[in-house]
Each structure stands twice: as structure tokens, then as C-alpha cells.
XYZ file of C-alpha atoms in Angstrom:
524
model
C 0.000 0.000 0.000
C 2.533 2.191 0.955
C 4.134 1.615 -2.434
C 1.664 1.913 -4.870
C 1.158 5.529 -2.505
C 5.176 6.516 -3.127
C 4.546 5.986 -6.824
C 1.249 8.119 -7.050
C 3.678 10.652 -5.571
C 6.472 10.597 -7.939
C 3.966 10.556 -10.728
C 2.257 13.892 -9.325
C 6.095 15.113 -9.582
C 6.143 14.327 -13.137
C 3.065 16.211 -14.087
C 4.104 19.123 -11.725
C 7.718 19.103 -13.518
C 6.374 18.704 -16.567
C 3.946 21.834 -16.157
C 5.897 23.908 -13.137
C 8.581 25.758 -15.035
C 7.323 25.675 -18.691
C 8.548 28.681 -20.111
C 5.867 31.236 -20.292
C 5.926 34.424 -22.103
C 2.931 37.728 -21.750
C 0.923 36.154 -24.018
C 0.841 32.404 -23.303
C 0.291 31.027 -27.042
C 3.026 33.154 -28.324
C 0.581 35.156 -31.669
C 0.845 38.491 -31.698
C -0.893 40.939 -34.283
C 1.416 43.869 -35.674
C 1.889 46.551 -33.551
C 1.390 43.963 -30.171
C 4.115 44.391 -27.408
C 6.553 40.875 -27.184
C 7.900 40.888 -23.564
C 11.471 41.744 -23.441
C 13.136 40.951 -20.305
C 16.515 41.627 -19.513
C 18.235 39.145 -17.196
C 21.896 39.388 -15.980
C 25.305 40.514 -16.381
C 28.861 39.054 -15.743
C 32.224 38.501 -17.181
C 31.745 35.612 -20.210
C 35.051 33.258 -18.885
C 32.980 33.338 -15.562
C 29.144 32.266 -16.107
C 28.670 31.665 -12.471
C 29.660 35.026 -11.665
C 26.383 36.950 -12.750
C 24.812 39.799 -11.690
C 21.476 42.079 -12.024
C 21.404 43.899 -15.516
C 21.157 46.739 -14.006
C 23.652 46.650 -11.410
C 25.729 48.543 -14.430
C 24.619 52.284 -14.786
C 22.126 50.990 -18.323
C 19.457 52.827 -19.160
C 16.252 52.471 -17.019
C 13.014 51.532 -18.567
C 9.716 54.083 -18.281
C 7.926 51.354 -16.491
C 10.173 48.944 -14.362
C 8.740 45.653 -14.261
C 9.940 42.282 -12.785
C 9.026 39.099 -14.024
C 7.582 36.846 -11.326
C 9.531 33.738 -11.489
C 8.921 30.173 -10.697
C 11.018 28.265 -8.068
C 13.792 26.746 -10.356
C 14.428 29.788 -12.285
C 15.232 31.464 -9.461
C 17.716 28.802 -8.282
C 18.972 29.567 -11.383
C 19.987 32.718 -10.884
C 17.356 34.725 -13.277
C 16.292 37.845 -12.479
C 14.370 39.392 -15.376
C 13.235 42.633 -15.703
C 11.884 44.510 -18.151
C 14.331 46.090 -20.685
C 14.392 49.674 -21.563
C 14.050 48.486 -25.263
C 10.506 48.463 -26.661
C 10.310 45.655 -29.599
C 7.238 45.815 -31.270
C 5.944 42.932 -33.467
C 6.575 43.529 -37.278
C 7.324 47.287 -36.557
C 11.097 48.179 -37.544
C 12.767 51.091 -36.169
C 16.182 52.822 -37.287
C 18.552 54.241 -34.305
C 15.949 54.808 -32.542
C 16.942 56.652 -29.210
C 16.969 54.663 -25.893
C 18.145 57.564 -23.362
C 20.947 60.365 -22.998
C 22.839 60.153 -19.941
C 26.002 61.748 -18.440
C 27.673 58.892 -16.980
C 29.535 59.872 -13.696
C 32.877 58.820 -12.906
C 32.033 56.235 -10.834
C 29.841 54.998 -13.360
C 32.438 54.715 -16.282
C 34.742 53.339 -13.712
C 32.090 50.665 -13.939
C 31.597 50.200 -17.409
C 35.296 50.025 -17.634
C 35.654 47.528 -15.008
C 32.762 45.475 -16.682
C 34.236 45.718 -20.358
C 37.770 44.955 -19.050
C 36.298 41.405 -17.650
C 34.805 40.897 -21.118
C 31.148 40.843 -19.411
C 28.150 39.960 -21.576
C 24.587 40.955 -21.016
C 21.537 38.017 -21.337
C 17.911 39.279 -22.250
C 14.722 37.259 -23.475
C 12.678 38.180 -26.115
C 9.664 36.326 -26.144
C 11.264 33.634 -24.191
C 14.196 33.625 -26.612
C 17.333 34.075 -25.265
C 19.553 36.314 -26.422
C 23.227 37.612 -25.975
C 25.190 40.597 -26.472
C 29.102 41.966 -25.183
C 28.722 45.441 -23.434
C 31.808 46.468 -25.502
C 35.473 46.018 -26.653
C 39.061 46.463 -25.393
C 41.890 48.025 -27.897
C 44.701 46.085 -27.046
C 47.156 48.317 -29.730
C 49.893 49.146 -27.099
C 51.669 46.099 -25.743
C 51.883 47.819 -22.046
C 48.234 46.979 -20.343
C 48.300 50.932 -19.493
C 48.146 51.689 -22.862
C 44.919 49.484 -23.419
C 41.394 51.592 -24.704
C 37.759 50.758 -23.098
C 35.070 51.064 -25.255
C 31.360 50.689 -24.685
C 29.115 49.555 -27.106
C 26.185 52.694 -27.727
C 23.865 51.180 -30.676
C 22.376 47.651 -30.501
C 20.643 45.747 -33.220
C 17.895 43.210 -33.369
C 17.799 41.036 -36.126
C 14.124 39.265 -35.537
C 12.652 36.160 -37.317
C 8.944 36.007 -37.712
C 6.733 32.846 -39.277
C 3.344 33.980 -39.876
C 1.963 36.113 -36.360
C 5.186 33.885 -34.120
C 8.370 35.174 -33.231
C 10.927 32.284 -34.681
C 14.693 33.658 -33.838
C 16.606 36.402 -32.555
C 20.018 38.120 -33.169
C 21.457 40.598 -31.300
C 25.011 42.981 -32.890
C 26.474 45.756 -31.360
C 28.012 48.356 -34.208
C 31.786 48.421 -33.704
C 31.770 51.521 -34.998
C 29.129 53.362 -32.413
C 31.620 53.540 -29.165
C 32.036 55.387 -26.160
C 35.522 56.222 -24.750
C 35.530 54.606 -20.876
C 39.316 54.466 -20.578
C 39.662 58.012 -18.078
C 38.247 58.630 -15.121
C 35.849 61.512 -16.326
C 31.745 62.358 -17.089
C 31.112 60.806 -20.560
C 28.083 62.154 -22.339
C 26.424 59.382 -24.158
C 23.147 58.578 -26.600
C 22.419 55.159 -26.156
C 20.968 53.648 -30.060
C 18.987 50.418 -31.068
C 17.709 49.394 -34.010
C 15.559 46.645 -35.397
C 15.173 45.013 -38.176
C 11.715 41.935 -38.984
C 12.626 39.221 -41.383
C 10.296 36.168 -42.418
C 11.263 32.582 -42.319
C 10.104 29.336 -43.072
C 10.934 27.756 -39.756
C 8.129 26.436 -37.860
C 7.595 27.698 -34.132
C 8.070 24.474 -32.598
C 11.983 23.915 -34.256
C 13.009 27.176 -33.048
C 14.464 26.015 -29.878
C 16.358 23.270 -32.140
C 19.563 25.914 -32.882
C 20.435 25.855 -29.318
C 21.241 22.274 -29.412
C 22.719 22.022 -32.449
C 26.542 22.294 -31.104
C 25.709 19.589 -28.563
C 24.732 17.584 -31.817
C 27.006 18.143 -34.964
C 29.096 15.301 -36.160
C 32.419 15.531 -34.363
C 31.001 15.781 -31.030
C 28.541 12.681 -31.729
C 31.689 10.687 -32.537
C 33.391 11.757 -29.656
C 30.674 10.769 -27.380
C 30.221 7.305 -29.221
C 34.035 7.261 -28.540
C 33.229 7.415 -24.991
C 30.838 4.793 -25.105
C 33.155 2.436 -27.001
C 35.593 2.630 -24.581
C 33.406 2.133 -21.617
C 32.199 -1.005 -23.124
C 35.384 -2.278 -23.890
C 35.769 -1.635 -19.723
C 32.553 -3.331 -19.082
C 34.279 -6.540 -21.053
C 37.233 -6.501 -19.767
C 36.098 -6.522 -16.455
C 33.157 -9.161 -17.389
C 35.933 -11.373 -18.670
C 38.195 -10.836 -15.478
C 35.465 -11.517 -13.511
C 34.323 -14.801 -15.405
C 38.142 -15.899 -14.767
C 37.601 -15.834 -11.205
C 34.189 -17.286 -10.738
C 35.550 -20.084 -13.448
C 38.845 -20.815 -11.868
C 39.145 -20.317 -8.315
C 35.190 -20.664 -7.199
C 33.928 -23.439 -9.501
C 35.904 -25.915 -8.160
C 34.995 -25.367 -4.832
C 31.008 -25.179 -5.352
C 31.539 -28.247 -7.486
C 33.011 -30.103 -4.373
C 30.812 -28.628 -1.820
C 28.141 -29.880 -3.325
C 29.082 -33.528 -3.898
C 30.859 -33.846 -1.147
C 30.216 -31.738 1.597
C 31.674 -34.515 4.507
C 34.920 -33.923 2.821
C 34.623 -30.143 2.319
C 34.237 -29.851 6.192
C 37.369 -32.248 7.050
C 39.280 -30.146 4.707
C 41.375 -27.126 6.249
C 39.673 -23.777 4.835
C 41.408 -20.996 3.683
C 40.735 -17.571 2.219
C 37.126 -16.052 1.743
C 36.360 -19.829 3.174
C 38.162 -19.348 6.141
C 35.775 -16.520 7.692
C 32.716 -17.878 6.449
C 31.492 -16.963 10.734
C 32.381 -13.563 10.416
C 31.075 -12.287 7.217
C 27.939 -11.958 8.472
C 28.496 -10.049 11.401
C 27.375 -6.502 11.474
C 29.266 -3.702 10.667
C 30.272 -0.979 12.709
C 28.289 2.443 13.198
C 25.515 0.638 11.745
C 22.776 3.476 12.525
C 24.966 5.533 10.448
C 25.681 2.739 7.867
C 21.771 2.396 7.366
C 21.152 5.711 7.071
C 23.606 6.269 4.193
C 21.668 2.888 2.737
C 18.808 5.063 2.750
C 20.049 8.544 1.208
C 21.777 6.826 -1.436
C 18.901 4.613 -2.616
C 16.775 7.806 -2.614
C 19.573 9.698 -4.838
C 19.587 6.604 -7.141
C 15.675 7.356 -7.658
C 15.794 10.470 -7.773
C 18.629 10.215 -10.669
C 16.557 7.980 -12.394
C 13.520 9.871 -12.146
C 15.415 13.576 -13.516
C 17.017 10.622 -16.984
C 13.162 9.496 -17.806
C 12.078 13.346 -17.261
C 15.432 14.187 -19.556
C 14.749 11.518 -21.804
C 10.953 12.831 -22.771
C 12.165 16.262 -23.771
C 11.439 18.461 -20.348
C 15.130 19.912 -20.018
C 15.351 21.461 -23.611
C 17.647 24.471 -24.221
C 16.658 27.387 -22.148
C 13.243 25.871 -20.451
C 14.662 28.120 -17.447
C 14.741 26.119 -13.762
C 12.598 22.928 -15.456
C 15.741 20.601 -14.238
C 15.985 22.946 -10.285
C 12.310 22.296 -9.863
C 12.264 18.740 -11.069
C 15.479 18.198 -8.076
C 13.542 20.233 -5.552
C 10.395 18.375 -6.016
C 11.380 15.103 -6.805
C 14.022 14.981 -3.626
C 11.035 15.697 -1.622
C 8.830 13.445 -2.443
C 11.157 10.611 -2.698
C 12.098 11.301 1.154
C 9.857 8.145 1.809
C 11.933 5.781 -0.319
C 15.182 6.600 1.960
C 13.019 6.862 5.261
C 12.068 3.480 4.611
C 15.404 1.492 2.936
C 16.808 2.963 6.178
C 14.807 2.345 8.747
C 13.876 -1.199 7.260
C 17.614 -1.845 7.053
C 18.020 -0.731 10.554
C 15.869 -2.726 12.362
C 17.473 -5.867 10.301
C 20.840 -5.153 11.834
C 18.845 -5.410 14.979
C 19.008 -1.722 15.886
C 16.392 -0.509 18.721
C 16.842 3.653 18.070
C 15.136 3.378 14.530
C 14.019 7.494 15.716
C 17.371 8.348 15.861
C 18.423 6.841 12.840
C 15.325 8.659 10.653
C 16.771 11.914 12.079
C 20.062 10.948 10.804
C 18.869 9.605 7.419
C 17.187 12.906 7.375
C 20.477 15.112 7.839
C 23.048 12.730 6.419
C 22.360 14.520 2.861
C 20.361 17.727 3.797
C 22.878 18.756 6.419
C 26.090 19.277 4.700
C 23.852 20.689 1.509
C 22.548 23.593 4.068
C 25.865 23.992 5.064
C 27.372 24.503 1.870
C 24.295 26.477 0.675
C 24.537 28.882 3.928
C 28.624 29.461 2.743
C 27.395 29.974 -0.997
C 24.584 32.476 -0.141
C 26.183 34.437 1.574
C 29.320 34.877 -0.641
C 26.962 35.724 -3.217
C 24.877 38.074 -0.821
C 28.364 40.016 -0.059
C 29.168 40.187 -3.924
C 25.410 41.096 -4.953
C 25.434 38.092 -7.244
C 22.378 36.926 -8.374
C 23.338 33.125 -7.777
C 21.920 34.770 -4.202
C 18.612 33.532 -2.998
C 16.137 35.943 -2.066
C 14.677 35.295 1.541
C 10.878 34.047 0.251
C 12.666 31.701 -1.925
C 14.703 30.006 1.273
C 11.276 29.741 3.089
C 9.595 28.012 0.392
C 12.388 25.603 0.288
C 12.062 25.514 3.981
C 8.305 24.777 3.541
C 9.435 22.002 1.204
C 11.171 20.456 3.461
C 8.850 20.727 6.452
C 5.335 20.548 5.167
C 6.606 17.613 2.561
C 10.254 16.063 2.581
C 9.755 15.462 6.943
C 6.524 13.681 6.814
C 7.169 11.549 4.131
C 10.378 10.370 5.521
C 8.649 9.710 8.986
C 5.944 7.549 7.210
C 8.719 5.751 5.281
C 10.163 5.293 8.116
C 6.750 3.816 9.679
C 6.304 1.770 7.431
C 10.276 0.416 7.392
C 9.804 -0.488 11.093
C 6.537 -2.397 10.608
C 8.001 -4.425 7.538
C 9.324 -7.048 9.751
C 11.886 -7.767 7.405
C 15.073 -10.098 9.239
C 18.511 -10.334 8.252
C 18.833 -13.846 7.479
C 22.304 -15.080 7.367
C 23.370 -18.079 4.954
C 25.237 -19.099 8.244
C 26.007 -18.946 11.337
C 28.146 -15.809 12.386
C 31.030 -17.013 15.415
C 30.460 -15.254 18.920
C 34.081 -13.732 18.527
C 35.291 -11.916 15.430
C 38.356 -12.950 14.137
C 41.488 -11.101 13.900
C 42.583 -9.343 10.459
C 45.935 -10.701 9.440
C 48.003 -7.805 8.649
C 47.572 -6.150 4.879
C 49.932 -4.467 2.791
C 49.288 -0.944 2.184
C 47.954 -1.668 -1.285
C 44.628 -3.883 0.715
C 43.797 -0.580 2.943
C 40.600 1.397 2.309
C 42.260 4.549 0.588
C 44.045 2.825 -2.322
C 41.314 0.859 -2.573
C 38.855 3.572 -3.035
C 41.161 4.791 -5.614
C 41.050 1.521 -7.408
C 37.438 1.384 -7.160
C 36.993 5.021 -8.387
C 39.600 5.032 -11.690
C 37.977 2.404 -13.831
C 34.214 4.209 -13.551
C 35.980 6.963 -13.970
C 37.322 6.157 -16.764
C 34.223 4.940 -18.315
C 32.440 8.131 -18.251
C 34.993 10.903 -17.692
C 34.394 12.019 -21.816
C 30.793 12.466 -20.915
C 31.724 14.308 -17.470
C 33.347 16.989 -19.458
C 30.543 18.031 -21.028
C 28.742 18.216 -18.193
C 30.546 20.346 -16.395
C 31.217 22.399 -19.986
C 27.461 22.960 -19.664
C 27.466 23.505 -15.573
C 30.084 25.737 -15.299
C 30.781 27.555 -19.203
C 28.319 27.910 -22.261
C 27.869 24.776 -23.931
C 24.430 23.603 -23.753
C 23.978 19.713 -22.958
C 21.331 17.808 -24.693
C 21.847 14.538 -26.139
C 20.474 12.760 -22.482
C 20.209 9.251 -24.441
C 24.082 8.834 -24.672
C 23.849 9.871 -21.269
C 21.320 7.576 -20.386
C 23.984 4.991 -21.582
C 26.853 5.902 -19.978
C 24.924 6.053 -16.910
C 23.747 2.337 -17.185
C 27.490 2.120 -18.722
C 28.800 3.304 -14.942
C 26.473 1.297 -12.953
C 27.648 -2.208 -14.692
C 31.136 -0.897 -13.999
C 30.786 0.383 -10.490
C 28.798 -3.736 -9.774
C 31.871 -5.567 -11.345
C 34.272 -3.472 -9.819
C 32.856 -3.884 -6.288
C 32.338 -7.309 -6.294
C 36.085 -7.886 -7.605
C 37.420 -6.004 -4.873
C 35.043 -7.232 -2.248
C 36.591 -10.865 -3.532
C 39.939 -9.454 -2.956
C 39.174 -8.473 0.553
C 37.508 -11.222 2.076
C 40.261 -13.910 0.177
C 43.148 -11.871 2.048
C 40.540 -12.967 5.601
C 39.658 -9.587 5.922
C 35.732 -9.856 7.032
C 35.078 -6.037 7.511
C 33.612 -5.598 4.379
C 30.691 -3.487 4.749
C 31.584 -0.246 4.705
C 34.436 -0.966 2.444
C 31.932 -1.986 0.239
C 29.665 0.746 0.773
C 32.646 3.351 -0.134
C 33.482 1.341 -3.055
């Protein structure tokens, strides 16, 4: 009962995922007439070699719109960092307009100091046009003199927008600053300056619901699809190696063994046992810390669902380019409601290791995750709060979170929990575990947990390390990531890895008599 309830829940997830953070523009179907307003938002600054670093758009002295609006934005876009606003540029549908004048200001000195500052860390600006994103550089740096003094700081005065239209639907947008309309922000002095943008309507042939496709197309042009089935070829050719390496044990050193165990099992037990044989009554026994070894059971099995869950979302087309916070909300929301599955793999777990404070062990399932993730959140925020960066959460987006967790992500875990305790699952032992453990014959240095966490962690590694640097090309620079089946792979690709690795070294460990395997295993 309580299962088919958990999977209600995830489904729920789904179809809030799936509708949540749908990009949404003014006008929800996206037809305008000629002469209707398209929403232009603009979103954030910051330098382009840094796309974490990002701030307000107009934290730099830009021209202000008439009518300041700000976009209300769903949860994941603000985990996102967006903070859209409306821009000071008025983009009409079908109606073009030459140079037309945005503002004249006289910039102070501390304001060209800024600009300067800005255009000296090669900072971009990010807008949306009608849920189109759209980029721009704020201006240029004359690098003629060798000597860094000598460099010039120019700002970029006249914009223009190239726009796309197919039938009454905006299709694509360009944005191009003219090199040749620049303001001088190398000195320390009031600038006087006419800020320009023009724009330009051209019809296309694309349909409205490919125009999202030119986003992904770097993700998906020839050389990088053989580079990615690179990576896949190689991680297979892992997965058989270690398939045959492991078929060489089971063939060679175990067969023989189960062959006379079964045939002959009086002779088996006159026989003197060595190895993995030899501590066949302290396998068994239970590990150490075993509250805590439960509860990291539990987190883990939920992060495995949750993974899962976030690939099938992936894998129907939710996360495609610039659906802003889908793949934040789908985390948020998903880790919540899965709470239940680790409440209960932990508890259940738990009380089959014979534990009695199953309470104490929920509140450490509970924290085991969540705690160091507050911790590094409350260190994150608030370097971002001192810098003004808008990676900063604003305070009613911490107490919905808080709410989450509370009203949702608690309860669940208790009745996981619950239902854990009243499973009445038992640990049942192929045999029987000795009163006294034995002692560990002494290891060399290659047997001990650290360099065997490094063995464990090159070949997975290895099997998915082409695919990790795209990810974090996409996390942490500008390349989108899109092609989630090869992902999918690899991912399956890793988990048949990270299984034959495991039990290979768990074989290792308990032939060298070494019967403290369980958190060794865990690690691994």
C-alpha cells in the first residue's frame, strides 16, 4: 500500500515538472498581431570566462526603462539565478525602427569606472525576447599598445535586433552591437552618451516548434557525436574486460569449490579452509556504526531514484535548451517526495541489523544529505549576498524551500520510516556468524581502504569521464547539454562498472581474511 502511494507521488512530480517551469511568455500562445508588445526581459550581467559570476542587468549604470517591471519567477528559475526585468528596449511585433533613441545620460565617474571595469572582464549581457534568449558583449578592449596601461575601453552605444517572424510567431533572434558606435571609458571623467537600437523583422520558413532546435545544435554536430560514441566504445570495452576478469575468477578459483561442496560436503568440512572460506562466521556479522551505515543505505537509494527519475524526465524532452529552472524544480520536487523511499530502505535496514533507536536513525537519514547541503548552501549564499550576485537567494525563496522540506520532505520520511519499522523484514544469514570476530591478518598498504577507493573510483571513472566533461562544460561555461540518451547509456554504462568493480574487490578483501567488508563496500 505504501508503495503503490510513493509511486502516485512521484507521478504527481512528473506532471508538476512537466507543467511547473514551462517557459511562459505575456501572451501564453506566443501570436501576436502587428503593432502587439513581445515581452522583453533583460536578465543578468557578468564577465563571459565566468558564467557563475552573474549579476542584475542593471547593477551597471544601463538605461532604465519608463515602467520597471519584474518578471515573477517560478522556483527553479530562481535557483537559477534569473532575475528578469523589463528592458528599456521596446520591440514591437513587425514594426522596424532605425537608431531609434533609448536615453541620454552623463555617466559619472564612478559609473564609467564601472563600465570600464565590466568591459575589461569581457562581461556579456543576457535578455529574453519572447522567451528567446539572447546575448550581447557590453563592448570592446583596444589592445594596440603592448603595455596593459596603454589598453582603450570602449562601450558599445547602438544595438541591433535582427528578428525572425513565421506567420503572427516570433521564430529567432540576433542581437550585434556596431563596432563603430563607441564610447571612450578608458579616463576617469563624465562621458556624455546617446544610447541607439535598431531593429530590423525578417520572415522565415521555420516552424515555431523547431526554433528552440539551434540551441542544441553544437551539442549535436558530427564531431562531437563521434566523440561521445568514442566514450561509449571505450566504456564497453571496460565493461568486457572486467566481465571477462570476472568470469576468470568465478571459473577458476570458485567453480571448483562449489563443485566439491556440493558432492561432497563430509569432505569439504574435514578439509582445512582458507581464504574467503576461512571466515565464512564472520562475514555476516554486522558492521560498525551501523545506525549511520543504514542511514547512508537510505540517502543513497533515494539519490539513485531520484537520478533515475530527472534521466526518464530528460529523456521525454522536459530539459530542452533554455526551459529556465525545469531541471531545479524537477530536483527540488522530486528529492522531496522521494524522502519516503530513503526513510524506509533505512529504517527497514536498521531494524534488520537489529538496531532498537530506529528514531534516531530517521533523524540521521534525514540530515546525512540535507545537512552538509545547508551547510554549503549557507557558505554559498552568503558569498553571493556580499558580492550582490544573483546566484543569491532571495529570503521568500529560502522559506519556500524551507516549507518544502517541512510541510513535505519530513513527513514523508517519517511515514517511510513507519512503514520500514513495521516491515518485519530479518537479516537472514546463509550461516552462522562465530560469537568472537576474528582477527585481520596484517595487509599491505595496497589492501587498505584509501588505495582501494582509488582503485574502485579510476575504472568508472574512466568509463564516463568524456561524458563528465561536457557536463561540467554545460554547468560551469556555455555549452548547452542535450543529447540525455548517450547519457542515459553511460549512466547504465557506470552502474555495470561500479557492480563488477565492487564485487572484484570485495573478492579481494575477504580472500586476504579480511571480514570487515561493509563499509568498504559501501565506499566502493
Amino acid at each position: 500500500m505504501a508503495g503503490k502511494k510513493m509511486v502516485a507521488l512521484l507521478f504527481v512530480a512528473v506532471l508538476v515538472v512537466f507543467g511547473a517551469d514551462q517557459v511562459r511568455s505575456d501572451a501564453s500562445d506566443h501570436r501576436y498581431k502587428d503593432g502587439d508588445q513581445v515581452p522583453l526581459y533583460a536578465n543578468k550581467v557578468g564577465p563571459f570566462h565566468n558564467p557563475s559570476e552573474t549579476y542584475r542587468y542593471f547593477d551597471l549604470p544601463f538605461c532604465f526603462p519608463a515602467h520597471m517591471k519584474e518578471k515573477k519567477e517560478a522556483l527553479g528559475e530562481v535557483l537559477n539565478g534569473d532575475r528578469l526585468v523589463s528592458a528599456p528596449y521596446q520591440l514591437d511585433f513587425l514594426r522596424e525602427k532605425d537608431s531609434e533613441v533609448v536615453c541620454k545620460k552623463r555617466l559619472s565617474k564612478e559609473e564609467v569606472g564601472q563600465f570600464r571595469a565590466a568591459v575589461k572582464k569581457d562581461y556579456y549581457f543576457q535578455m529574453y525576447y519572447d522567451d528567446l534568449p539572447i546575448w550581447g558583449f557590453i563592448g570592446k578592449v583596444d589592445k594596440e599598445g603592448k603595455d596593459p596601461s596603454d589598453f582603450k575601453y570602449y562601450l558599445f552605444k547602438h544595438i541591433h535586433f535582427d528578428i525572425f517572424y513565421n506567420k503572427d510567431r516570433v521564430i529567432e533572434i540576433n542581437v550585434r552591437t556596431d563596432p563603430n558606435a563607441l564610447v571612450d571609458v578608458t579616463e576617469d571623467k563624465e562621458v556624455d552618451v546617446e544610447f541607439l537600437y535598431t531593429v530590423k523583422w525578417k520572415e522565415t520558413n521555420t516552424p515555431f516548434d523547431k526554433r528552440m532546435d539551434k540551441y542544441s545544435q553544437s551539442s549535436s554536430l558530427p564531431h562531437h557525436l563521434e566523440i561521445h560514441w568514442f566514450s561509449i566504445i571505450n566504456s564497453c570495452v571496460t565493461v568486457l574486460l572486467l566481465t571477462g576478469f570476472l568470469a576468470t575468477i568465478l571459473m577458476r578459483v570458485l567453480k571448483n569449490d562449489f563443485v566439491k561442496y556440493a558432492h561432497d560436503e563430509e569432505t569439504a568440512e574435514d578439509q582445512e579452509e582458507t581464504g574467503w572460506k576461512y571466515i565464512h562466521g564472520d562475514v555476516f556479522r554486522y558492521p560498525k556504526y551501523k545506525s549511520l551505515f543504514a542511514a547512508s543505505l537510505g540517502s543513497g537509494t533515494q539519490l539513485f531514484t531520484l537520478t533515475v527519475f530527472i534521466f526518464i524526465l530528460a529523456l521525454v524532452g522536459v530539459f530542452y535548451p533554455y526551459n529556465r529552472g525545469a531541471l531545479f524544480t524537477a530536483l527540488v520536487v522530486i528529492y522531496a517526495l522521494t524522502s519516503g523511499i530513503a526513510g524506509y530502505t533505512a529504517t527497514s535496514f536498521y531494524c534488520q541489523l537489529e538496531g532498537t533507536n530506529w528514531v534516531r536513525n530517521l533523524l540521521l537519514t534525514g540530515c546525512l544529505f540535507c545537512g552538509p547541503l545547508f551547510l554549503t548552501f549557507c557558505f554559498l549564499n552568503t558569498v553571493a549576498i556580499v558580492y550582490t550576485a544573483t546566484a543569491a537567494l532571495p529570503f521568500g525563496t529560502i522559506v519556500v524551500i524551507v516549507l518544502i522540506w517541512t510541510l513535505v520532505t519530513s513527513p514523508l520520511l517519517v511515514l517511510g520510516g513507519i512503514a520500514g519499522k513495521n516491515s518485519k523484514a530479518e537479516f537472514q544469514a546463509p550461516c552462522r556468524t562465530t560469537k568472537y570476530p576474528r582477527e585481520i591478518p596484517p595487509l599491505p598498504w595496497y589492501r587498505g581502504t584509501i588505495p582501494q577507493m582509488a582503485m574502485a573510483g579510476f575504472l568508472p571513472f574512466s568509463a564516463i569521464y568524456i561524458e563528465l566533461y561536457y557536463i561540467f562544460a554545460s554547468v560551469w561555461g556555455h555549452r548547452i547539454y542535450t543529447i540525455y540518451s548517450i547519457l542515459f547509456i553511460v549512466f547504465i554504462i557506470l552502474l555495470i562498472v561500479t557492480a563488477f568493480i565492487t564485487v572484484a574487490l570485495t573478492y579481494f578483501q575477504l580472500a586476504a581474511e579480511d571480514h570487515e567488508w561493509w563499509w568498504r563496500y559501501a565506499v566502493c
